Structure formats: structure tokens, C-alpha cells
Amino acid sequence: MLDIIPFKALRPRPAVAALVAASPYDVVSLSEAQNIARLNPLSFLRVEKTGADLPGDLPDPPDDAYLVSRNNLEAFFAKGLLFQEEKECLYVYRQATATHAQYGLVACISLKQYDEGIIKRHELTRAEKELDRTNHIQAVAAQTGPVFLAYPASDFIDALIERICERTSEYDFLAADQVRHSVWLVNDDREIEGIQAAFNRVESCYIADGHHRAAAAAAVRKRGNRPEGPGSHYDYLLAVLFPHDQLQILPYNRVVRDLNGLNQDQLLKKIGESFLVSKLPRRRPPARADEFTMFLGDRWFSLQAKEGPGEKDLISGLPASLLQEAILKPVLGIEDPRRDSRISFVGGTDSLEEMEEMIRSGREAAAFALYPVSIAQLMQVSDARLQLPPKTTWFEPKLLSGLFVHLLTDRLP
């Protein structure tokens, strides 16, 4: 059973919501965030991205970088860009493109259930990234962006959400990501209780995106400097919960900086020991899990595994594992994709075009496109308490930050 609660969100005035709402902190670089903040002083990246309001690179953010984020949050509130709800509410958050729509419930969910494994994970966190988020939450005294959760779809919950969306929305705007973001307010106590009761019948949920946010919130909860007693704001995690059957996972592809001392012909020969290599007439993604497409030089190739997928366990049969064990490690010498600076990751709708440009410009040497994993595979891996290979899932659309803030204190000063 999922323990969700309403909360007094700090959120933008409708007139400025489109200007305040920003990409998540972890999908923009520091230099990109600094440029966005200069061009749009209302961007929530000035709160969400550590150092967005400071000059230059910040490989090791100083303490005052986090204090700047806190001061910016207070300034947004003081200027009336943000306001706080008078009572605890829930929200429905829809993201829609021309071909896809997903409807999530914005709520706070018990961090005790994170510790107990009811909120299930599929990814290891990196210590430095977790520490940055932990320091950010602690200094700002708020969870400034939601964790993206998936739950097993329920017709009953779908019907509840559908009725809410028949009302007038609080926000409805087309963002720079060409996604229409819409939000509906749920402030009726009986309706909130009905939604809570429905989620009480859901046994577990899954982190789709936001492992570092969740781990950091749990770490802040365990630190000593927090109010005592049950029901503290520190005991809950800001989240958006989506039914699993509405979600789409896009490919998370790989580019490599060099060919490990090989020329292009030698690389193709080495790969040909395990794969059927054929030239492609045009750019395309892989058609199945045991195929990769590769951009090398100025053309695309299909790499079809000679042995086929066969009988493999949950992890070794995944495309990211197959690529790592068959090509990246033995041929290109990339032992640990988490730490090797010679490999980068490109995800999302336009990733093939982006990778092609990277190779043509000479910034990278070769690109590999992977078949995406399914939400069912993610749930199976999480249920088994296993971890997916790094950079395996790219969920799109991304949740915008700045539309909902969960304060760890009752109110801002």
C-alpha cells in the first residue's frame, strides 16, 4: 500500500508559470543553465541548478552556491512569482505531445517506504551527485523537483484522474521542449481521501527517473538537524506518480571518443567476429534487442548478433549489457562505463541526429544506437532488487522543475 499525502505546494502564479518552469537540473550542463538564467531571470534553474547564478565552472560547488539557491527561492516568493497553498492539496500533471500523453498525480510519498523497498529502484547512485542533491535540499530546506514514479496501472485510478481533468486547469502551456504541460488542482478533502484510499490498494511503485533526488531526500531525513516527531515534512518525498502503461522509454545511446588504437576497417573486422555487419542506406534505430546500429565515418551500419539473444538473465540480455560485453569492453577497452571519460551517453527523441553530428564534426569517433528497454523489464529488474546497466532508460517527456516545491518547513520566511 502506498502512503501518499497532500501538501502545501509552493508554486508559480499562473501568469508566469511558463517562464518559471525549467528543465530538470540533471539534463542541462552548468554552462547551459548559466546561459538560460542570464536570458530568463525567472527560470527556476536559478534555484534548482547549483551554481546557475554564479560565474564560471564549479567542479566542487562552494557552500555559498547552495545559499544562493536558497536566497533565489526566497526572492521568487517575495516578488510574488511563487505562492504557497493555504491548505494541503494534490495535483494532476499532464504532459502531452502530438502523439503521446501521460497523466501523473503530484503528491508526497513516505520516505519510510523508500527505505523499506516499497518504492523500488533500478539504478545505483553516484556519491558525488547524491551529495550535491543532499547539500542542495539541506541548504534550500525544500525539495525543489519531483521524483518520477511509475505504479501498476489501475482502471479505477484512471477514472478518478479523468474526472479531475474535466475541470478547468491551473496551468496549460507549451514549453520549449514542445510538450504541453497542464496541471489541475485537487483541494476537496473527500476527493483527496478517495485518491489516497485508491493508492492504498497499490502495493508498490518504481522510480523511473530521479534516483539521486530520492536518495538525497532520504539522506536529509536521516541527518540530525530536523524537527522531531512523526509526520514531519522531512519524512516525505515530492513525487509525480504515473500509471506504467502510459510511459514511454526512449533509447539511451552511446558515443565513444576514440577507437582504442584501431582504424575504421580494423574496428569493423573486430566487430564482425561477433556480429553480422551490413551497410545501411539511411539512418535508423535498431529493430530488435540483439541488433545495434552504428555510425562510423560517414555512414550507418547494422550490427546483428550472430548467436541471437538466447537464454539470458534479466541483466545480461539487455542491449546495454550486450553492447558492453561484446564491443565496448573487449574491442574498445571501456571497462567501466560509469567512470570512463571516453564514453558519453545520448538519449531522447533526436539522439540519432545528435550523434551523427558529433561524429561528423570530429568530436567523437563512433556512435552506437540501442534498442530501448521496456517498462515491464524495468519493473522486473526492480522487483528482483537488481540494477540496470548505467544510462539504460531515457524517459520522455521530462518533468519540469519549478511547478511544485515541497518545503521542509511550514513556510518560507
CSV table of C-alpha atoms in Angstrom, one decimal:
chain,number,residue,atom,x,y,z
A,1,MET,CA,0.0,0.0,0.0
A,2,LEU,CA,1.3,3.4,-1.0
A,3,ASP,CA,1.3,6.1,1.7
A,4,ILE,CA,0.7,9.4,-0.2
A,5,ILE,CA,-0.3,12.7,1.3
A,6,PRO,CA,-1.4,16.2,0.1
A,7,PHE,CA,1.0,19.1,0.8
A,8,LYS,CA,1.0,22.9,0.7
A,9,ALA,CA,2.9,23.3,-2.5
A,10,LEU,CA,5.0,26.4,-3.3
A,11,ARG,CA,4.2,27.1,-6.9
A,12,PRO,CA,4.2,29.8,-9.6
A,13,ARG,CA,1.4,32.2,-10.3
A,14,PRO,CA,-0.4,31.0,-13.5
A,15,ALA,CA,0.7,34.2,-15.4
A,16,VAL,CA,4.4,33.3,-15.0
A,17,ALA,CA,4.3,29.5,-14.8
A,18,ALA,CA,5.7,29.0,-18.3
A,19,LEU,CA,8.6,31.3,-17.6
A,20,VAL,CA,9.4,29.9,-14.2
A,21,ALA,CA,9.1,26.2,-15.2
A,22,ALA,CA,12.5,24.8,-16.2
A,23,SER,CA,14.2,21.6,-17.4
A,24,PRO,CA,15.4,19.3,-14.6
A,25,TYR,CA,18.8,20.2,-13.2
A,26,ASP,CA,20.4,17.0,-14.4
A,27,VAL,CA,19.6,17.3,-18.1
A,28,VAL,CA,21.3,20.7,-18.6
A,29,SER,CA,25.0,21.4,-18.1
A,30,LEU,CA,26.2,24.1,-15.7
A,31,SER,CA,27.1,26.4,-18.6
A,32,GLU,CA,23.7,25.8,-20.3
A,33,ALA,CA,21.9,26.6,-17.0
A,34,GLN,CA,24.0,29.8,-16.5
A,35,ASN,CA,23.1,31.0,-20.0
A,36,ILE,CA,19.4,30.2,-19.5
A,37,ALA,CA,19.4,32.1,-16.2
A,38,ARG,CA,21.0,35.1,-17.9
A,39,LEU,CA,18.4,35.2,-20.7
A,40,ASN,CA,15.5,34.4,-18.4
A,41,PRO,CA,15.8,35.7,-14.8
A,42,LEU,CA,12.6,34.0,-13.9
A,43,SER,CA,13.9,30.5,-14.7
A,44,PHE,CA,13.7,28.1,-11.8
A,45,LEU,CA,17.2,26.8,-12.7
A,46,ARG,CA,18.4,29.7,-10.6
A,47,VAL,CA,17.0,27.7,-7.7
A,48,GLU,CA,17.3,24.1,-8.9
A,49,LYS,CA,20.8,24.0,-10.5
A,50,THR,CA,23.6,24.5,-8.1
A,51,GLY,CA,25.8,27.4,-9.4
A,52,ALA,CA,23.4,28.6,-12.1
A,53,ASP,CA,23.7,32.2,-10.7
A,54,LEU,CA,27.5,32.0,-10.2
A,55,PRO,CA,30.2,32.7,-12.8
A,56,GLY,CA,32.4,30.1,-14.3
A,57,ASP,CA,32.8,26.3,-13.8
A,58,LEU,CA,32.1,24.8,-10.4
A,59,PRO,CA,33.7,21.3,-10.3
A,60,ASP,CA,33.3,21.4,-6.5
A,61,PRO,CA,30.5,23.8,-5.5
A,62,PRO,CA,31.2,26.0,-2.6
A,63,ASP,CA,28.7,26.3,0.3
A,64,ASP,CA,27.6,29.7,-0.9
A,65,ALA,CA,26.4,28.2,-4.2
A,66,TYR,CA,23.7,26.4,-2.2
A,67,LEU,CA,22.9,29.5,-0.2
A,68,VAL,CA,22.4,31.4,-3.5
A,69,SER,CA,19.8,28.8,-4.4
A,70,ARG,CA,18.0,29.4,-1.1
A,71,ASN,CA,18.1,33.2,-1.5
A,72,ASN,CA,16.7,32.9,-5.0
A,73,LEU,CA,13.8,30.8,-3.8
A,74,GLU,CA,13.0,33.3,-1.1
A,75,ALA,CA,13.3,36.2,-3.7
A,76,PHE,CA,10.9,34.4,-6.1
A,77,PHE,CA,8.4,34.2,-3.2
A,78,ALA,CA,9.0,37.8,-2.0
A,79,LYS,CA,8.4,39.1,-5.5
A,80,GLY,CA,5.1,37.2,-5.8
A,81,LEU,CA,6.3,34.9,-8.6
A,82,LEU,CA,5.7,31.9,-6.3
A,83,PHE,CA,2.9,31.5,-3.7
A,84,GLN,CA,2.1,28.8,-1.2
A,85,GLU,CA,-1.2,27.0,-1.0
A,86,GLU,CA,-3.3,27.7,2.1
A,87,LYS,CA,-4.2,24.1,2.5
A,88,GLU,CA,-2.8,20.7,1.6
A,89,CYS,CA,-3.6,19.7,-2.0
A,90,LEU,CA,-2.9,17.1,-4.6
A,91,TYR,CA,-2.4,17.9,-8.3
A,92,VAL,CA,-2.8,16.1,-11.7
A,93,TYR,CA,0.1,16.8,-14.1
A,94,ARG,CA,-0.4,16.0,-17.7
A,95,GLN,CA,2.3,16.1,-20.4
A,96,ALA,CA,1.2,15.8,-24.0
A,97,THR,CA,2.7,15.8,-27.4
A,98,ALA,CA,1.1,15.3,-30.8
A,99,THR,CA,1.5,11.5,-30.3
A,100,HIS,CA,1.6,10.9,-26.6
A,101,ALA,CA,0.1,11.9,-23.3
A,102,GLN,CA,0.7,10.8,-19.7
A,103,TYR,CA,-1.2,11.8,-16.6
A,104,GLY,CA,0.5,11.8,-13.2
A,105,LEU,CA,-0.6,12.5,-9.6
A,106,VAL,CA,1.6,15.1,-7.7
A,107,ALA,CA,1.8,14.2,-4.1
A,108,CYS,CA,4.2,13.5,-1.3
A,109,ILE,CA,5.0,9.9,-0.6
A,110,SER,CA,6.5,8.4,2.6
A,111,LEU,CA,10.3,8.0,2.7
A,112,LYS,CA,9.9,5.1,5.1
A,113,GLN,CA,8.5,3.2,2.1
A,114,TYR,CA,11.7,4.1,0.2
A,115,ASP,CA,13.8,2.6,3.0
A,116,GLU,CA,11.5,-0.5,3.1
A,117,GLY,CA,11.8,-1.1,-0.7
A,118,ILE,CA,8.1,-0.4,-1.4
A,119,ILE,CA,9.4,2.4,-3.6
A,120,LYS,CA,11.6,0.3,-5.8
A,121,ARG,CA,14.9,1.2,-7.5
A,122,HIS,CA,16.7,0.0,-10.6
A,123,GLU,CA,19.8,2.2,-10.5
A,124,LEU,CA,22.9,2.8,-8.3
A,125,THR,CA,23.6,6.4,-7.4
A,126,ARG,CA,26.9,8.2,-7.8
A,127,ALA,CA,28.2,9.5,-4.5
A,128,GLU,CA,29.2,13.0,-5.7
A,129,LYS,CA,25.8,13.6,-7.4
A,130,GLU,CA,23.9,12.3,-4.4
A,131,LEU,CA,26.0,14.6,-2.1
A,132,ASP,CA,25.2,17.6,-4.3
A,133,ARG,CA,21.5,17.0,-4.1
A,134,THR,CA,21.7,16.3,-0.4
A,135,ASN,CA,23.5,19.6,0.2
A,136,HIS,CA,21.0,21.4,-2.0
A,137,ILE,CA,17.9,20.1,-0.2
A,138,GLN,CA,19.5,20.8,3.2
A,139,ALA,CA,20.5,24.4,2.3
A,140,VAL,CA,17.3,25.3,0.5
A,141,ALA,CA,15.2,23.5,3.0
A,142,ALA,CA,13.0,22.2,0.2
A,143,GLN,CA,12.6,19.5,-2.4
A,144,THR,CA,12.7,21.6,-5.5
A,145,GLY,CA,11.9,19.0,-8.1
A,146,PRO,CA,9.8,15.8,-8.0
A,147,VAL,CA,10.8,12.2,-8.4
A,148,PHE,CA,9.2,10.4,-11.4
A,149,LEU,CA,7.5,7.3,-10.1
A,150,ALA,CA,5.6,4.6,-12.0
A,151,TYR,CA,2.8,2.4,-10.5
A,152,PRO,CA,1.0,-0.6,-11.9
A,153,ALA,CA,-1.9,0.8,-13.9
A,154,SER,CA,-5.3,0.8,-12.3
A,155,ASP,CA,-8.6,1.4,-14.2
A,156,PHE,CA,-10.1,2.8,-11.0
A,157,ILE,CA,-7.4,5.4,-10.5
A,158,ASP,CA,-7.5,6.3,-14.3
A,159,ALA,CA,-11.2,7.1,-13.9
A,160,LEU,CA,-10.5,9.3,-10.8
A,161,ILE,CA,-7.9,11.2,-12.8
A,162,GLU,CA,-10.1,11.5,-15.9
A,163,ARG,CA,-12.9,13.2,-13.8
A,164,ILE,CA,-10.4,15.7,-12.4
A,165,CYS,CA,-9.2,16.7,-15.9
A,166,GLU,CA,-12.8,17.6,-16.9
A,167,ARG,CA,-12.3,20.7,-14.8
A,168,THR,CA,-10.5,24.0,-15.7
A,169,SER,CA,-6.8,23.6,-15.4
A,170,GLU,CA,-4.5,25.8,-13.2
A,171,TYR,CA,-1.7,25.7,-15.8
A,172,ASP,CA,-1.7,25.0,-19.5
A,173,PHE,CA,1.3,26.0,-21.7
A,174,LEU,CA,3.6,24.8,-24.4
A,175,ALA,CA,7.1,24.7,-23.1
A,176,ALA,CA,10.4,24.9,-25.0
A,177,ASP,CA,10.5,21.1,-25.1
A,178,GLN,CA,7.4,21.3,-27.4
A,179,VAL,CA,5.4,19.5,-24.8
A,180,ARG,CA,2.2,20.9,-23.5
A,181,HIS,CA,2.2,20.9,-19.7
A,182,SER,CA,-1.1,21.1,-17.9
A,183,VAL,CA,-2.0,21.0,-14.1
A,184,TRP,CA,-5.3,20.5,-12.3
A,185,LEU,CA,-5.8,21.3,-8.6
A,186,VAL,CA,-7.3,18.8,-6.2
A,187,ASN,CA,-8.3,20.6,-3.0
A,188,ASP,CA,-11.5,18.9,-1.9
A,189,ASP,CA,-11.0,16.8,1.2
A,190,ARG,CA,-13.3,14.0,0.2
A,191,GLU,CA,-11.8,13.7,-3.2
A,192,ILE,CA,-8.3,13.7,-1.7
A,193,GLU,CA,-9.3,10.9,0.7
A,194,GLY,CA,-10.7,8.9,-2.2
A,195,ILE,CA,-7.4,9.2,-4.1
A,196,GLN,CA,-5.4,8.2,-1.0
A,197,ALA,CA,-7.7,5.2,-0.5
A,198,ALA,CA,-7.1,4.1,-4.1
A,199,PHE,CA,-3.3,4.4,-3.8
A,200,ASN,CA,-3.5,2.4,-0.5
A,201,ARG,CA,-4.5,-0.5,-2.7
A,202,VAL,CA,-1.4,-0.2,-4.8
A,203,GLU,CA,1.3,-2.5,-3.4
A,204,SER,CA,4.4,-0.7,-4.7
A,205,CYS,CA,5.8,1.8,-7.2
A,206,TYR,CA,9.0,2.2,-9.2
A,207,ILE,CA,11.5,5.0,-9.6
A,208,ALA,CA,11.5,5.8,-13.3
A,209,ASP,CA,13.7,8.9,-13.0
A,210,GLY,CA,15.1,10.7,-10.0
A,211,HIS,CA,17.2,8.1,-8.1
A,212,HIS,CA,19.6,10.9,-6.9
A,213,ARG,CA,16.7,13.1,-5.7
A,214,ALA,CA,15.2,10.2,-3.8
A,215,ALA,CA,18.5,9.1,-2.2
A,216,ALA,CA,19.3,12.7,-1.2
A,217,ALA,CA,15.8,13.2,0.4
A,218,ALA,CA,16.3,10.0,2.4
A,219,ALA,CA,19.8,11.2,3.4
A,220,VAL,CA,18.5,14.6,4.6
A,221,ARG,CA,15.8,12.8,6.6
A,222,LYS,CA,18.4,10.8,8.5
A,223,ARG,CA,20.6,13.9,9.3
A,224,GLY,CA,20.2,15.2,12.8
A,225,ASN,CA,19.2,18.8,12.3
A,226,ARG,CA,15.5,18.3,11.6
A,227,PRO,CA,12.3,18.6,13.7
A,228,GLU,CA,11.4,15.6,15.8
A,229,GLY,CA,8.2,13.6,15.8
A,230,PRO,CA,6.2,11.7,13.2
A,231,GLY,CA,4.6,13.5,10.2
A,232,SER,CA,7.5,15.9,9.6
A,233,HIS,CA,7.9,17.3,6.1
A,234,TYR,CA,11.3,15.6,6.2
A,235,ASP,CA,9.5,12.2,6.2
A,236,TYR,CA,8.0,12.6,2.7
A,237,LEU,CA,9.3,12.8,-0.8
A,238,LEU,CA,7.9,15.1,-3.6
A,239,ALA,CA,6.8,12.8,-6.4
A,240,VAL,CA,4.7,12.5,-9.6
A,241,LEU,CA,3.1,9.0,-9.9
A,242,PHE,CA,2.2,7.8,-13.4
A,243,PRO,CA,0.5,4.6,-14.4
A,244,HIS,CA,3.1,2.3,-16.0
A,245,ASP,CA,1.1,1.8,-19.2
A,246,GLN,CA,1.2,5.5,-20.1
A,247,LEU,CA,5.0,5.8,-20.0
A,248,GLN,CA,7.5,5.5,-22.9
A,249,ILE,CA,11.2,4.7,-22.6
A,250,LEU,CA,13.3,6.0,-25.4
A,251,PRO,CA,16.8,4.7,-26.4
A,252,TYR,CA,19.8,5.8,-24.3
A,253,ASN,CA,22.7,5.5,-26.8
A,254,ARG,CA,26.5,5.6,-26.6
A,255,VAL,CA,29.2,7.6,-28.3
A,256,VAL,CA,32.9,6.9,-28.0
A,257,ARG,CA,35.8,9.3,-28.2
A,258,ASP,CA,38.3,7.1,-29.9
A,259,LEU,CA,38.7,3.6,-31.5
A,260,ASN,CA,41.2,2.3,-29.0
A,261,GLY,CA,44.1,2.5,-31.4
A,262,LEU,CA,42.1,0.8,-34.3
A,263,ASN,CA,41.3,2.3,-37.7
A,264,GLN,CA,37.8,2.1,-39.0
A,265,ASP,CA,38.5,-1.0,-41.1
A,266,GLN,CA,40.1,-2.8,-38.2
A,267,LEU,CA,37.1,-1.9,-35.9
A,268,LEU,CA,34.6,-3.3,-38.4
A,269,LYS,CA,36.7,-6.5,-38.7
A,270,LYS,CA,36.8,-6.9,-34.9
A,271,ILE,CA,33.1,-6.3,-34.6
A,272,GLY,CA,32.5,-8.8,-37.4
A,273,GLU,CA,33.8,-11.6,-35.3
A,274,SER,CA,30.6,-11.5,-33.2
A,275,PHE,CA,28.1,-9.6,-35.4
A,276,LEU,CA,26.8,-9.6,-38.9
A,277,VAL,CA,27.9,-6.2,-40.2
A,278,SER,CA,26.0,-4.6,-43.1
A,279,LYS,CA,25.8,-1.1,-44.5
A,280,LEU,CA,22.5,0.8,-44.1
A,281,PRO,CA,21.1,3.1,-46.9
A,282,ARG,CA,19.9,5.6,-44.3
A,283,ARG,CA,19.9,6.4,-40.6
A,284,ARG,CA,17.6,4.2,-38.5
A,285,PRO,CA,17.3,2.8,-34.9
A,286,PRO,CA,17.8,-0.9,-34.2
A,287,ALA,CA,14.8,-3.1,-35.0
A,288,ARG,CA,15.3,-5.6,-32.1
A,289,ALA,CA,17.2,-6.1,-28.8
A,290,ASP,CA,20.1,-8.0,-30.3
A,291,GLU,CA,20.8,-5.5,-33.1
A,292,PHE,CA,22.7,-2.2,-32.8
A,293,THR,CA,23.1,0.4,-35.4
A,294,MET,CA,26.5,2.2,-35.6
A,295,PHE,CA,27.6,5.5,-37.2
A,296,LEU,CA,31.2,5.4,-38.2
A,297,GLY,CA,33.0,7.6,-40.7
A,298,ASP,CA,30.1,8.9,-42.8
A,299,ARG,CA,27.6,6.1,-42.8
A,300,TRP,CA,25.4,3.8,-40.7
A,301,PHE,CA,25.9,0.1,-40.2
A,302,SER,CA,23.6,-2.6,-38.8
A,303,LEU,CA,25.3,-4.9,-36.3
A,304,GLN,CA,23.2,-8.1,-35.9
A,305,ALA,CA,24.4,-10.5,-33.2
A,306,LYS,CA,25.4,-13.9,-34.8
A,307,GLU,CA,24.2,-16.0,-31.9
A,308,GLY,CA,20.9,-14.3,-31.2
A,309,PRO,CA,19.6,-13.4,-27.8
A,310,GLY,CA,19.5,-17.0,-26.5
A,311,GLU,CA,18.7,-17.7,-22.8
A,312,LYS,CA,20.0,-14.9,-20.7
A,313,ASP,CA,19.2,-13.5,-17.3
A,314,LEU,CA,17.4,-10.2,-16.7
A,315,ILE,CA,20.5,-8.1,-16.9
A,316,SER,CA,22.9,-9.8,-19.4
A,317,GLY,CA,20.2,-10.0,-22.0
A,318,LEU,CA,19.7,-6.2,-22.1
A,319,PRO,CA,21.0,-4.3,-25.1
A,320,ALA,CA,23.3,-2.1,-22.9
A,321,SER,CA,24.8,-5.3,-21.4
A,322,LEU,CA,25.2,-7.0,-24.8
A,323,LEU,CA,27.0,-3.9,-26.2
A,324,GLN,CA,29.3,-3.6,-23.2
A,325,GLU,CA,30.3,-7.2,-23.1
A,326,ALA,CA,30.6,-7.7,-26.9
A,327,ILE,CA,32.1,-4.4,-28.2
A,328,LEU,CA,32.8,-1.7,-25.7
A,329,LYS,CA,34.9,-3.7,-23.3
A,330,PRO,CA,36.7,-6.3,-25.5
A,331,VAL,CA,37.2,-4.2,-28.6
A,332,LEU,CA,37.2,-0.6,-27.4
A,333,GLY,CA,38.7,-1.1,-24.0
A,334,ILE,CA,36.0,0.6,-22.0
A,335,GLU,CA,36.0,-1.4,-18.8
A,336,ASP,CA,33.6,0.7,-16.6
A,337,PRO,CA,31.2,3.0,-18.5
A,338,ARG,CA,30.3,4.7,-15.2
A,339,ARG,CA,33.8,6.2,-14.9
A,340,ASP,CA,35.5,6.0,-18.3
A,341,SER,CA,35.8,9.5,-19.8
A,342,ARG,CA,36.0,8.0,-23.3
A,343,ILE,CA,32.3,7.2,-23.4
A,344,SER,CA,29.3,9.5,-23.4
A,345,PHE,CA,25.5,8.9,-23.5
A,346,VAL,CA,22.9,10.5,-25.7
A,347,GLY,CA,19.2,9.9,-25.1
A,348,GLY,CA,15.9,11.1,-26.4
A,349,THR,CA,13.9,11.7,-29.5
A,350,ASP,CA,16.6,13.3,-31.6
A,351,SER,CA,19.5,11.3,-30.3
A,352,LEU,CA,20.4,9.7,-33.7
A,353,GLU,CA,20.7,13.0,-35.4
A,354,GLU,CA,22.7,14.4,-32.5
A,355,MET,CA,25.1,11.5,-32.5
A,356,GLU,CA,25.6,11.8,-36.3
A,357,GLU,CA,26.6,15.4,-35.9
A,358,MET,CA,29.0,14.6,-33.1
A,359,ILE,CA,30.8,12.1,-35.4
A,360,ARG,CA,30.8,14.3,-38.5
A,361,SER,CA,32.3,17.2,-36.5
A,362,GLY,CA,35.1,15.0,-35.3
A,363,ARG,CA,34.2,15.5,-31.6
A,364,GLU,CA,33.6,11.7,-31.2
A,365,ALA,CA,34.8,8.7,-33.2
A,366,ALA,CA,31.8,6.3,-33.3
A,367,ALA,CA,28.2,6.1,-32.2
A,368,PHE,CA,26.0,3.1,-31.2
A,369,ALA,CA,22.2,3.1,-31.1
A,370,LEU,CA,20.5,0.7,-28.8
A,371,TYR,CA,17.0,-0.8,-28.7
A,372,PRO,CA,15.1,0.6,-25.7
A,373,VAL,CA,14.2,-1.5,-22.7
A,374,SER,CA,10.5,-1.7,-21.8
A,375,ILE,CA,8.7,-0.5,-18.7
A,376,ALA,CA,8.0,-4.2,-18.0
A,377,GLN,CA,11.7,-5.0,-18.0
A,378,LEU,CA,12.4,-2.1,-15.7
A,379,MET,CA,9.7,-3.4,-13.3
A,380,GLN,CA,11.1,-6.9,-13.4
A,381,VAL,CA,14.6,-5.8,-12.6
A,382,SER,CA,13.4,-3.6,-9.8
A,383,ASP,CA,11.2,-6.4,-8.3
A,384,ALA,CA,14.3,-8.6,-8.3
A,385,ARG,CA,16.3,-5.9,-6.5
A,386,LEU,CA,18.8,-5.7,-9.3
A,387,GLN,CA,20.3,-2.7,-11.1
A,388,LEU,CA,20.1,-1.9,-14.8
A,389,PRO,CA,23.3,-1.0,-16.5
A,390,PRO,CA,24.2,2.7,-16.3
A,391,LYS,CA,22.3,5.0,-18.6
A,392,THR,CA,19.8,2.4,-19.8
A,393,THR,CA,16.5,4.3,-19.6
A,394,TRP,CA,15.6,7.7,-21.0
A,395,PHE,CA,12.0,8.7,-20.1
A,396,GLU,CA,10.5,11.4,-22.1
A,397,PRO,CA,8.7,13.8,-21.7
A,398,LYS,CA,10.8,15.1,-18.7
A,399,LEU,CA,9.1,16.5,-15.6
A,400,LEU,CA,9.6,20.3,-15.4
A,401,SER,CA,11.0,21.7,-12.2
A,402,GLY,CA,9.5,24.8,-10.5
A,403,LEU,CA,5.9,23.9,-10.9
A,404,PHE,CA,5.8,22.3,-7.4
A,405,VAL,CA,8.1,22.8,-4.4
A,406,HIS,CA,7.8,20.8,-1.2
A,407,LEU,CA,9.1,22.9,1.7
A,408,LEU,CA,10.7,21.2,4.6
A,409,THR,CA,9.5,24.0,6.9
A,410,ASP,CA,5.9,25.1,7.3
A,411,ARG,CA,6.5,28.4,5.4
A,412,LEU,CA,9.2,30.5,3.8
A,413,PRO,CA,10.4,33.4,6.0
